[in-house]
Amino acid sequence: MPTPLEHWVDQVAAHTHPKHIQWCDGSDTENQRLIERMLETGTLIELNQKEYPACYLHRSDPTDVARTEHLTFVCTVRKEDAGPNNNWMAPADAKEKVGALFAGSMKGRTLYVVPYIMGPVTSPYSQIGVEITDSPYVVASMRIMTRMGQAALDRLGASDNFVKGLHSLGDLSPDRRFIVHLPEERVIWSIGSGYGGNALLGKKCFALRIGSFMARQEGWLAEHMLILGVEEPSGRTTYIAAAFPSACGKTNLAMLVPPESEKGYKVWTVGEDIAWMHTGPDGRLWAINPEAGFFGVAPGTNWHTNPNVMATIAKNSLYTNVALTPRGTPYWEGMDGGPPAEAVDWQGKPWTPHNGVKAAHPNSRFTTPARQCPSISPQWENPKGVPISAILFGGRRASLIPLVYQSLNWQHGVFLGATMASETTAAATGKVGVVRRDPMAMLPFCGYNMGDYFGHWLDMGRRLQQAPQVFRVNWFRQSPEGKFLWPGFGENLRVLRWVLARVHGEVGAAETPIGYVPHSNDIDTSGLEVSPAVMQALLAVDHDGWVEAAAGQRKFFEQFGEHLPRQIWQENETLTRRLRG
Ligand code: OXD
Ligand code: MN
């Protein structure tokens, strides 16, 4: 009797017609062979092995460099269950349309069976997925990003309890590219893209879109959040989860290095992109990082902005769409030491600093093992997870949103998450820098109707005996001249310290119509070039701006109709009333 997995592999092979089938065990030998084959075919380019041991460069198709949200679908039986936040196709239509593209799509290629675990190998909160793919780059990346191979097969046994992800590069044409999710069947089909978020199916597709759907059914949370622990000089460690949209600094915050002035503090990294959070036996919220690696944005990363990640990516890492120096080392805009006199750009073309184009693609990436990170938390693989005391919701906003403020309670905290908006970045194709609503940083990743998602968040508050405190943060406030008001990066620890003090009941705050705002002296600015006037601007509540925001929020919420919980609507009405009063 074939196992459910064997049966599915047979079915897929009969449809896609691969030349070979390879079951991946995740071993070093297997990985080595894959890398050698990719070097032979030009899929990978070897980097300088002295400076970057076991590091390779991959150049993706120039039309395939970011997540393509307009080609991403959530296919629930009822359209309204996918909600206005998702593109929708009926499951039967998706199977017919996208299934046709898979017919014979692996001809002449190897079909890789990639079993993987999302989460620590023995955690009760972990889940199993299997990705079938014809891309060896995807296999090598999944080996970094997940617990891939034999451990997953052993945990799965003959069970059918796994998420089925089918991926093929197809012909890489954007006209024949689809990323479709069938959350009710726990199935993902992705064709026509080799780009991370579209092709590494454990990440956005499973851990967030299918994950959030499962989480609602089963009473937990799958979120686009980093997880970090702040250890204070006293030895007390407090864990924080934080949601920021793509390319807004989650990786940097998760690996923050305390500045000289904050000696004695230590930030521990548990995760930098995704958190799965369950109610623990003690009624607190416990988080695991389902991933085993970081798939981070390269441009802007350097020894000042994120020394921990720079140390992490120096070995065993894949680089995608960065530039290549004559020394065989990677280069991207913002790297230490400035641009090289010449290089080869992300498309393989000769480049100099004078030819007016970027050397690395703005969404170029590194894929690197989490265990190599100098700040990785000793708890990062704890099967129980870590207890979360605070949740931060942040975005990239030049105006309106103060540096930090706190919600009045859980329900108001859910409202603060639901009203997040941020300026768009290069992580998804489309215009960069326009403010878009992105509740909980989950707009591109919520696998069901976002109105129901807000309702699920409210329900979670009822399950928790000790819910985390909820905060909004914004490191990106600008002066009218366009200058950043807050130094950011390591100095963000000063804001985290206020968050910790609030969590532990050690500091007061001013109650304003939008929530609890710090008294300006309560955020330590000693040694910073942040004047009291700038601090006041950073913490100001702009009444007129908020009245306008509340009106925009009302419009946004209207689209969810009956799926929007009445409490969220009421929170917006209460905000409006408080602003008027
Ligand atoms: C990512 C993203 O790759 O959010 O993490 O786009
Ligand atoms: Mn992300």
Coordinates of C-alpha atoms and ligand atoms in Angstrom, one line a residue:
M1 CA 0.0 0.0 0.0
P2 CA 1.6 3.4 -0.9
T3 CA 1.5 6.0 1.8
P4 CA -0.6 9.1 1.1
L5 CA 2.7 10.9 0.3
E6 CA 3.8 8.3 -2.2
H7 CA 0.4 8.2 -3.8
W8 CA 0.5 12.0 -4.3
V9 CA 4.0 11.9 -5.7
D10 CA 2.9 9.3 -8.2
Q11 CA -0.1 11.4 -9.2
V12 CA 2.0 14.5 -9.7
A13 CA 4.6 12.7 -11.7
A14 CA 2.0 11.2 -14.0
H15 CA 0.8 14.7 -14.7
T16 CA 4.1 16.7 -14.9
H17 CA 6.2 14.0 -16.7
P18 CA 9.6 14.5 -15.0
K19 CA 12.7 12.7 -16.3
H20 CA 13.8 11.7 -12.8
I21 CA 12.3 11.7 -9.3
Q22 CA 14.5 12.4 -6.3
W23 CA 13.4 12.1 -2.7
C24 CA 15.4 14.6 -0.6
D25 CA 16.9 13.5 2.7
G26 CA 18.5 16.9 3.5
S27 CA 22.0 15.4 3.9
D28 CA 25.2 17.3 3.2
T29 CA 26.1 14.8 0.5
E30 CA 22.8 15.4 -1.3
N31 CA 23.2 19.2 -1.0
Q32 CA 26.8 19.1 -2.3
R33 CA 25.7 17.1 -5.3
L34 CA 22.9 19.6 -6.0
I35 CA 25.2 22.6 -5.7
E36 CA 27.7 21.0 -8.1
R37 CA 25.0 20.4 -10.6
M38 CA 23.8 24.0 -10.3
L39 CA 27.3 25.3 -10.8
E40 CA 27.6 23.2 -13.9
T41 CA 24.4 24.5 -15.4
G42 CA 25.0 28.1 -14.4
T43 CA 22.1 28.2 -11.9
L44 CA 24.6 29.1 -9.3
I45 CA 27.9 31.1 -9.4
E46 CA 30.5 30.3 -6.9
L47 CA 31.5 33.2 -4.7
N48 CA 35.0 33.7 -3.3
Q49 CA 35.3 30.6 -1.1
K50 CA 38.0 32.1 1.1
E51 CA 35.9 35.1 2.1
Y52 CA 32.5 33.4 1.7
P53 CA 32.8 29.7 2.3
A54 CA 29.9 27.6 0.8
C55 CA 28.2 30.8 -0.5
Y56 CA 26.8 31.0 -4.0
L57 CA 25.1 33.6 -6.2
H58 CA 21.9 33.0 -8.1
R59 CA 20.4 35.3 -10.7
S60 CA 16.7 34.9 -11.2
D61 CA 14.9 35.8 -14.4
P62 CA 14.7 39.6 -14.6
T63 CA 10.9 39.4 -14.7
D64 CA 10.9 37.3 -11.6
V65 CA 12.4 39.2 -8.7
A66 CA 9.6 39.8 -6.1
R67 CA 6.4 38.4 -4.9
T68 CA 3.6 38.9 -7.4
E69 CA 0.5 39.6 -5.3
H70 CA -1.7 40.2 -8.3
L71 CA -1.0 36.6 -9.4
T72 CA -1.6 35.1 -6.0
F73 CA -5.0 33.6 -5.2
V74 CA -6.8 32.2 -2.3
C75 CA -9.3 29.6 -3.6
T76 CA -12.0 28.9 -1.0
V77 CA -15.3 27.3 -2.0
R78 CA -17.2 30.5 -1.1
K79 CA -15.7 33.7 -2.5
E80 CA -16.6 35.7 0.6
D81 CA -14.4 33.4 2.8
A82 CA -11.4 34.6 0.8
G83 CA -12.5 38.2 1.5
P84 CA -11.9 41.5 -0.3
N85 CA -8.2 41.2 0.8
N86 CA -7.5 38.2 -1.6
N87 CA -7.7 37.5 -5.3
W88 CA -10.1 34.6 -5.6
M89 CA -10.8 31.7 -8.0
A90 CA -13.2 28.8 -7.4
P91 CA -11.2 25.7 -6.4
A92 CA -12.4 23.8 -9.4
D93 CA -11.5 26.6 -11.8
A94 CA -8.1 27.0 -10.2
K95 CA -7.4 23.3 -10.6
E96 CA -8.5 23.3 -14.2
K97 CA -6.7 26.5 -15.2
V98 CA -3.5 26.1 -13.2
G99 CA -3.5 22.3 -13.5
A100 CA -3.3 22.7 -17.3
L101 CA -0.1 24.6 -16.9
F102 CA 1.4 21.8 -14.9
A103 CA 0.7 19.2 -17.6
G104 CA 4.1 18.1 -18.8
S105 CA 5.8 21.1 -17.1
M106 CA 8.6 19.0 -15.7
K107 CA 9.6 17.3 -18.9
G108 CA 13.3 16.7 -19.1
R109 CA 13.7 17.9 -15.5
T110 CA 14.1 16.3 -12.1
L111 CA 11.1 16.2 -9.8
Y112 CA 12.4 16.8 -6.2
V113 CA 10.3 15.6 -3.3
V114 CA 11.1 18.0 -0.4
P115 CA 9.6 17.0 3.0
Y116 CA 10.0 19.6 5.7
I117 CA 9.0 20.6 9.2
M118 CA 7.9 24.1 10.0
G119 CA 9.0 24.7 13.6
P120 CA 11.4 22.9 15.9
V121 CA 11.6 19.1 15.1
T122 CA 9.9 18.0 18.3
S123 CA 7.5 20.9 19.0
P124 CA 3.8 20.0 19.3
Y125 CA 3.2 23.3 17.5
S126 CA 5.2 22.4 14.4
Q127 CA 3.6 21.2 11.2
I128 CA 4.7 19.2 8.2
G129 CA 4.8 20.2 4.6
V130 CA 6.0 18.5 1.4
E131 CA 7.0 20.6 -1.6
I132 CA 7.4 19.0 -5.0
T133 CA 9.5 21.2 -7.2
D134 CA 11.6 21.0 -10.3
S135 CA 14.0 23.8 -9.1
P136 CA 17.2 22.7 -7.4
Y137 CA 17.6 26.3 -6.2
V138 CA 14.3 25.9 -4.3
V139 CA 15.6 22.6 -2.8
A140 CA 18.8 24.2 -1.6
S141 CA 16.9 27.2 -0.2
M142 CA 14.3 25.0 1.5
R143 CA 17.1 23.2 3.2
I144 CA 18.2 26.5 4.7
M145 CA 14.8 27.8 5.5
T146 CA 13.2 24.7 7.0
R147 CA 14.0 21.5 8.8
M148 CA 14.1 19.6 5.6
G149 CA 14.6 15.9 4.7
Q150 CA 14.6 12.7 6.8
A151 CA 13.5 14.3 10.0
A152 CA 10.3 15.4 8.3
L153 CA 9.7 12.0 6.7
D154 CA 10.2 10.3 10.1
R155 CA 7.8 12.6 11.8
L156 CA 5.2 12.2 9.0
G157 CA 5.3 8.4 8.8
A158 CA 2.3 7.1 6.9
S159 CA 0.1 10.0 7.9
D160 CA -1.7 12.2 5.4
N161 CA -1.4 15.2 7.8
F162 CA 0.8 17.4 5.7
V163 CA 0.4 20.5 3.5
K164 CA 0.9 19.6 -0.2
G165 CA 2.8 22.2 -2.1
L166 CA 3.4 21.7 -5.8
H167 CA 5.9 24.0 -7.6
S168 CA 7.2 24.2 -11.1
L169 CA 9.3 26.8 -12.8
G170 CA 7.1 26.3 -15.8
D171 CA 8.4 28.6 -18.5
L172 CA 8.8 31.5 -16.1
S173 CA 6.5 33.7 -18.1
P174 CA 4.5 36.2 -16.0
D175 CA 1.5 35.4 -18.2
R176 CA 1.6 31.8 -17.0
R177 CA 2.5 32.5 -13.4
F178 CA 0.1 31.6 -10.6
I179 CA 0.4 31.1 -6.9
V180 CA -2.8 29.5 -5.8
H181 CA -3.8 28.3 -2.3
L182 CA -6.6 25.9 -1.5
P183 CA -6.7 26.4 2.3
E184 CA -9.7 24.1 2.8
E185 CA -7.6 21.2 1.2
R186 CA -4.3 22.5 2.6
V187 CA -2.9 22.6 -0.9
I188 CA -0.6 25.1 -2.7
W189 CA 0.1 25.2 -6.4
S190 CA 2.8 27.6 -7.7
I191 CA 4.0 27.8 -11.2
G192 CA 6.0 30.2 -13.3
S193 CA 8.2 31.7 -10.7
G194 CA 11.5 30.8 -9.0
Y195 CA 11.4 33.8 -6.6
G196 CA 11.5 33.1 -2.8
G197 CA 8.1 34.2 -1.6
N198 CA 6.4 32.6 -4.6
A199 CA 8.5 29.4 -4.8
L200 CA 9.7 28.5 -1.3
L201 CA 6.3 27.2 -0.4
G202 CA 7.0 26.7 3.3
K203 CA 7.3 30.4 3.9
K204 CA 4.5 32.8 2.9
C205 CA 2.3 30.2 1.3
F206 CA 2.2 27.7 4.1
A207 CA 3.5 29.4 7.2
L208 CA 1.3 32.4 6.6
R209 CA -1.6 31.9 4.1
I210 CA -2.5 28.2 4.8
G211 CA -1.1 28.7 8.4
S212 CA -3.4 31.6 9.2
F213 CA -6.4 29.6 7.9
M214 CA -5.5 26.6 10.0
A215 CA -4.8 28.8 13.0
R216 CA -8.3 30.2 12.9
Q217 CA -9.8 26.7 12.7
E218 CA -7.6 25.4 15.5
G219 CA -7.4 28.5 17.8
W220 CA -3.9 29.9 17.4
L221 CA -2.2 32.7 15.4
A222 CA 0.1 32.5 12.4
E223 CA 1.6 36.0 12.0
H224 CA 4.0 38.0 9.9
M225 CA 6.1 38.8 13.0
L226 CA 9.6 38.7 14.3
I227 CA 10.2 37.3 17.8
L228 CA 12.9 38.7 20.0
G229 CA 13.9 38.6 23.7
V230 CA 15.3 41.6 25.5
E231 CA 17.6 40.8 28.4
E232 CA 18.0 43.6 30.8
P233 CA 21.1 44.2 33.0
S234 CA 19.1 42.6 35.8
G235 CA 19.0 39.3 33.8
R236 CA 15.3 39.5 33.2
T237 CA 14.4 38.5 29.6
T238 CA 11.1 39.7 28.1
Y239 CA 9.9 38.4 24.7
I240 CA 8.3 40.6 22.1
A241 CA 6.6 39.8 18.8
A242 CA 6.5 42.5 16.2
A243 CA 4.6 42.8 12.9
F244 CA 6.1 45.1 10.2
P245 CA 5.3 44.9 6.4
S246 CA 7.9 43.4 4.1
A247 CA 11.3 45.2 3.9
C248 CA 10.5 47.5 6.9
G249 CA 13.3 46.4 9.2
K250 CA 12.1 43.2 10.9
T251 CA 15.4 41.5 10.4
N252 CA 17.3 44.5 11.8
L253 CA 15.1 44.8 14.8
A254 CA 15.2 41.1 15.6
M255 CA 19.0 41.2 15.6
L256 CA 19.5 44.7 17.2
V257 CA 22.8 45.3 18.8
P258 CA 22.6 47.7 21.8
P259 CA 24.5 50.9 21.3
E260 CA 27.4 51.9 23.5
S261 CA 25.0 53.9 25.7
E262 CA 22.8 50.8 26.4
K263 CA 25.6 48.5 27.7
G264 CA 24.3 45.6 29.7
Y265 CA 21.3 45.0 27.5
K266 CA 21.2 42.1 25.1
V267 CA 18.7 41.3 22.3
W268 CA 18.1 37.7 21.5
T269 CA 16.8 36.6 18.1
V270 CA 14.1 33.9 18.0
G271 CA 12.7 34.7 14.5
E272 CA 12.7 37.6 12.0
D273 CA 9.7 37.1 9.8
I274 CA 7.1 34.6 11.0
A275 CA 5.6 33.7 14.4
W276 CA 3.2 30.9 15.2
M277 CA 1.6 31.6 18.6
H278 CA -0.5 29.4 20.8
T279 CA -2.2 29.8 24.2
G280 CA 0.0 27.9 26.7
P281 CA -1.1 25.9 29.7
D282 CA -0.4 29.1 31.8
G283 CA -2.8 31.2 29.7
R284 CA 0.0 33.2 28.2
L285 CA 0.8 33.5 24.5
W286 CA 3.7 31.3 23.4
A287 CA 5.5 31.7 20.1
I288 CA 7.7 29.5 17.9
N289 CA 9.6 30.6 14.8
P290 CA 8.4 28.1 12.2
E291 CA 11.5 28.8 10.0
A292 CA 15.1 27.6 10.3
G293 CA 16.7 30.4 8.2
F294 CA 16.5 34.0 7.2
F295 CA 15.4 35.2 3.7
G296 CA 16.4 38.8 4.1
V297 CA 16.7 41.9 2.0
A298 CA 20.3 42.7 1.1
P299 CA 20.4 46.4 0.1
G300 CA 21.0 48.6 3.1
T301 CA 22.4 45.7 5.2
N302 CA 25.9 46.5 6.5
W303 CA 28.0 46.2 9.7
H304 CA 26.4 49.4 11.1
T305 CA 22.7 48.6 10.4
N306 CA 22.9 44.9 11.2
P307 CA 26.3 43.4 12.3
N308 CA 24.6 40.2 13.4
V309 CA 23.2 39.4 10.0
M310 CA 26.5 40.4 8.3
A311 CA 28.2 37.7 10.5
T312 CA 25.5 35.2 9.8
I313 CA 25.6 35.5 6.0
A314 CA 29.4 35.0 5.7
K315 CA 29.1 31.3 5.1
N316 CA 26.6 28.6 3.9
S317 CA 24.4 31.2 2.3
L318 CA 22.7 31.7 -1.0
Y319 CA 22.6 35.2 -2.5
T320 CA 20.0 36.1 -5.1
N321 CA 20.2 39.1 -7.5
V322 CA 23.0 40.9 -5.8
A323 CA 26.0 42.3 -7.7
L324 CA 29.4 40.5 -8.0
T325 CA 32.7 42.2 -7.5
P326 CA 35.9 41.3 -9.5
R327 CA 37.0 39.6 -6.2
G328 CA 34.1 37.2 -6.4
T329 CA 32.3 38.8 -3.4
P330 CA 28.7 40.0 -3.3
Y331 CA 27.9 43.7 -3.4
W332 CA 24.7 45.6 -2.8
E333 CA 23.8 49.3 -2.3
G334 CA 24.6 50.4 1.2
M335 CA 27.3 47.8 1.8
D336 CA 30.2 48.9 4.0
G337 CA 33.2 50.5 2.2
G338 CA 31.1 52.0 -0.6
P339 CA 30.7 50.7 -4.2
P340 CA 33.6 48.9 -5.9
A341 CA 35.1 50.6 -8.9
E342 CA 33.5 48.0 -11.1
A343 CA 31.3 45.0 -10.7
V344 CA 28.8 42.8 -12.6
D345 CA 25.2 43.9 -11.8
W346 CA 22.4 41.6 -10.7
Q347 CA 21.6 40.8 -14.3
G348 CA 25.2 39.8 -15.1
K349 CA 26.0 43.1 -17.0
P350 CA 29.2 45.1 -16.5
W351 CA 28.5 47.9 -13.9
T352 CA 30.4 50.9 -12.5
P353 CA 29.2 53.4 -9.9
H354 CA 28.8 56.0 -12.7
N355 CA 26.3 54.3 -14.9
G356 CA 23.3 55.5 -12.9
V357 CA 21.6 52.2 -12.2
K358 CA 21.5 50.0 -9.1
A359 CA 24.1 47.2 -9.0
A360 CA 21.9 44.9 -6.9
H361 CA 18.2 44.6 -7.4
P362 CA 16.4 46.6 -4.6
N363 CA 14.8 43.3 -3.6
S364 CA 17.9 41.2 -3.8
R365 CA 18.2 38.7 -0.9
F366 CA 20.3 36.4 1.2
T367 CA 19.2 33.0 2.4
T368 CA 21.1 32.0 5.5
P369 CA 20.8 29.5 8.4
A370 CA 19.4 31.0 11.6
R371 CA 21.7 28.9 13.8
Q372 CA 24.7 30.9 12.5
C373 CA 23.3 34.2 13.9
P374 CA 25.5 35.4 16.8
S375 CA 22.3 36.8 18.5
I376 CA 20.3 33.6 18.1
S377 CA 18.3 33.0 21.3
P378 CA 19.2 29.9 23.4
Q379 CA 15.4 29.4 23.4
W380 CA 14.9 29.5 19.6
E381 CA 14.3 25.8 19.2
N382 CA 12.5 25.3 22.5
P383 CA 9.6 23.1 21.5
K384 CA 7.3 25.1 23.9
G385 CA 8.3 28.4 22.3
V386 CA 8.8 31.6 24.2
P387 CA 6.2 33.6 26.2
I388 CA 5.2 36.8 24.5
S389 CA 4.7 39.9 26.8
A390 CA 4.3 42.6 24.1
I391 CA 3.2 42.8 20.5
L392 CA 4.3 45.7 18.3
F393 CA 2.6 46.8 15.2
G394 CA 4.8 49.0 13.0
G395 CA 5.1 50.5 9.6
R396 CA 6.9 53.0 7.4
R397 CA 5.1 56.3 7.9
A398 CA 6.6 59.7 7.3
S399 CA 3.8 61.4 9.3
L400 CA 1.0 61.0 11.8
I401 CA 2.0 57.8 13.6
P402 CA 4.0 58.6 16.8
L403 CA 7.3 56.9 17.6
V404 CA 5.4 54.6 20.0
Y405 CA 2.1 54.4 21.9
Q406 CA 0.2 51.7 23.7
S407 CA -3.3 50.3 23.3
L408 CA -5.8 50.7 26.1
N409 CA -6.5 47.0 26.2
W410 CA -6.5 43.9 23.9
Q411 CA -9.6 44.9 21.9
H412 CA -8.1 48.3 21.3
G413 CA -4.8 46.6 20.5
V414 CA -6.5 44.5 17.8
F415 CA -7.9 47.8 16.4
L416 CA -4.4 49.3 16.3
G417 CA -3.2 46.3 14.3
A418 CA -6.2 46.4 12.0
T419 CA -5.6 50.1 11.2
M420 CA -1.9 49.7 10.2
A421 CA -0.8 51.2 7.0
S422 CA 2.7 51.5 5.5
E423 CA 4.5 52.9 2.5
T424 CA 5.1 50.1 0.0
T425 CA 8.6 48.6 -0.7
A426 CA 10.3 46.6 -3.4
A427 CA 9.4 43.3 -1.8
A428 CA 6.3 43.0 -4.0
T429 CA 6.0 44.1 -7.6
G430 CA 4.2 47.4 -8.0
K431 CA 4.7 51.1 -7.1
V432 CA 7.1 51.8 -4.2
G433 CA 6.4 54.4 -1.5
V434 CA 2.6 54.7 -1.6
V435 CA 0.8 54.3 1.7
R436 CA -1.4 51.2 1.7
R437 CA -3.5 49.7 4.4
D438 CA -1.8 46.6 5.7
P439 CA -3.5 45.3 8.8
M440 CA -1.1 43.4 11.1
A441 CA 1.3 43.5 8.1
M442 CA -0.8 40.5 6.8
L443 CA -2.6 42.1 3.8
P444 CA -0.6 39.9 1.3
F445 CA -0.6 36.9 3.6
C446 CA -3.9 36.4 5.3
G447 CA -5.4 33.2 3.9
Y448 CA -9.0 34.2 4.5
N449 CA -11.4 37.1 4.9
M450 CA -9.6 39.8 6.9
G451 CA -12.9 40.7 8.7
D452 CA -13.0 37.2 10.1
Y453 CA -9.3 37.5 10.9
F454 CA -9.9 40.5 13.1
G455 CA -12.7 38.5 14.8
H456 CA -10.2 35.6 15.4
W457 CA -7.8 38.1 17.0
L458 CA -10.5 39.3 19.3
D459 CA -11.4 35.6 20.2
M460 CA -7.7 34.9 21.0
G461 CA -7.9 37.7 23.6
R462 CA -10.8 35.8 25.3
R463 CA -8.7 32.6 25.4
L464 CA -5.7 34.3 27.0
Q465 CA -5.6 34.8 30.8
Q466 CA -2.5 37.1 30.4
A467 CA -2.6 38.7 27.0
P468 CA 0.4 40.5 25.7
Q469 CA 0.3 44.4 25.8
V470 CA -0.1 45.9 22.4
F471 CA 1.9 48.8 21.0
R472 CA 2.2 50.8 17.7
V473 CA 5.7 51.9 16.7
N474 CA 7.0 54.0 13.8
W475 CA 10.8 54.5 13.3
F476 CA 10.2 56.4 10.0
R477 CA 8.7 59.8 11.0
Q478 CA 10.2 62.6 8.9
S479 CA 10.5 66.4 9.2
P480 CA 8.7 68.5 6.6
E481 CA 12.1 68.6 4.8
G482 CA 12.1 64.8 4.6
K483 CA 14.7 64.1 7.2
F484 CA 14.2 61.1 9.6
L485 CA 13.5 62.4 13.1
W486 CA 14.5 59.2 14.9
P487 CA 17.9 57.6 14.4
G488 CA 16.5 54.0 14.3
F489 CA 18.5 50.8 14.2
G490 CA 20.3 50.1 17.6
E491 CA 18.7 53.2 19.1
N492 CA 15.3 51.5 18.8
L493 CA 16.3 49.7 22.0
R494 CA 15.4 53.0 23.8
V495 CA 11.8 52.5 22.6
L496 CA 11.8 48.8 23.5
R497 CA 12.9 49.8 27.0
W498 CA 9.8 52.0 27.4
V499 CA 7.7 49.0 26.1
L500 CA 9.3 46.7 28.8
A501 CA 8.8 49.3 31.5
R502 CA 5.1 49.5 30.5
V503 CA 4.8 45.7 30.4
H504 CA 6.2 45.4 33.9
G505 CA 4.2 48.3 35.3
E506 CA 7.3 50.5 35.9
V507 CA 6.5 53.7 34.1
G508 CA 3.4 55.9 33.6
A509 CA 2.0 57.3 30.3
A510 CA -0.3 60.0 29.0
E511 CA -3.7 58.9 28.1
T512 CA -4.6 60.4 24.7
P513 CA -7.5 59.8 22.3
I514 CA -5.3 57.3 20.4
G515 CA -3.9 55.4 23.4
Y516 CA -1.1 55.7 26.0
V517 CA 1.7 57.9 24.8
P518 CA 5.0 58.2 26.6
H519 CA 5.8 61.3 28.6
S520 CA 8.6 62.8 26.5
N521 CA 11.2 62.4 29.4
D522 CA 10.4 58.7 29.7
I523 CA 12.2 57.8 26.6
D524 CA 15.9 58.1 27.3
T525 CA 17.6 60.3 24.6
S526 CA 20.9 60.9 26.5
G527 CA 23.8 61.0 24.0
L528 CA 21.4 61.3 21.0
E529 CA 21.0 64.3 18.7
V530 CA 17.3 64.3 19.4
S531 CA 16.2 67.6 20.9
P532 CA 13.3 67.9 23.3
A533 CA 11.4 69.6 20.5
V534 CA 12.0 66.7 18.1
M535 CA 11.0 64.3 20.8
Q536 CA 7.8 66.2 21.2
A537 CA 7.2 66.1 17.5
L538 CA 7.8 62.3 17.5
L539 CA 5.2 61.8 20.2
A540 CA 2.7 64.4 19.2
V541 CA -0.9 63.4 18.5
D542 CA -2.0 65.3 15.5
H543 CA -5.8 65.7 16.1
D544 CA -6.8 66.8 12.6
G545 CA -4.6 64.1 11.0
W546 CA -6.3 61.5 13.2
V547 CA -9.8 62.7 12.4
E548 CA -8.9 62.3 8.7
A549 CA -7.4 58.9 9.4
A550 CA -10.4 57.7 11.3
A551 CA -12.6 58.6 8.3
G552 CA -10.3 56.6 6.0
Q553 CA -10.4 53.7 8.4
R554 CA -14.2 53.7 8.3
K555 CA -14.1 53.4 4.5
F556 CA -11.6 50.6 4.7
F557 CA -13.6 48.7 7.2
E558 CA -16.8 49.1 5.2
Q559 CA -15.6 46.7 2.5
F560 CA -15.7 43.7 5.0
G561 CA -19.4 44.1 5.4
E562 CA -20.9 41.6 7.9
H563 CA -17.5 39.9 8.3
L564 CA -16.2 42.9 10.2
P565 CA -16.6 42.5 14.0
R566 CA -18.8 45.1 15.5
Q567 CA -16.1 45.8 18.2
I568 CA -13.6 47.0 15.5
W569 CA -16.2 49.3 14.0
Q570 CA -17.0 50.6 17.5
E571 CA -13.3 51.2 18.3
N572 CA -13.2 53.5 15.3
E573 CA -16.3 55.4 16.3
T574 CA -14.9 55.7 19.9
L575 CA -11.7 57.1 18.5
T576 CA -13.6 59.7 16.5
R577 CA -15.6 60.6 19.6
R578 CA -12.5 61.0 21.7
L579 CA -10.8 63.2 19.1
R580 CA -13.9 65.4 19.0
G581 CA -14.2 65.5 22.8
Ligands
OXD1 C1 9.5 38.4 2.8 C2 8.4 39.3 2.5 O1 10.1 37.9 1.9 O2 7.7 39.7 3.4 O3 9.7 38.1 4.0 O4 8.2 39.6 1.3
MN2 MN 8.2 38.9 5.3

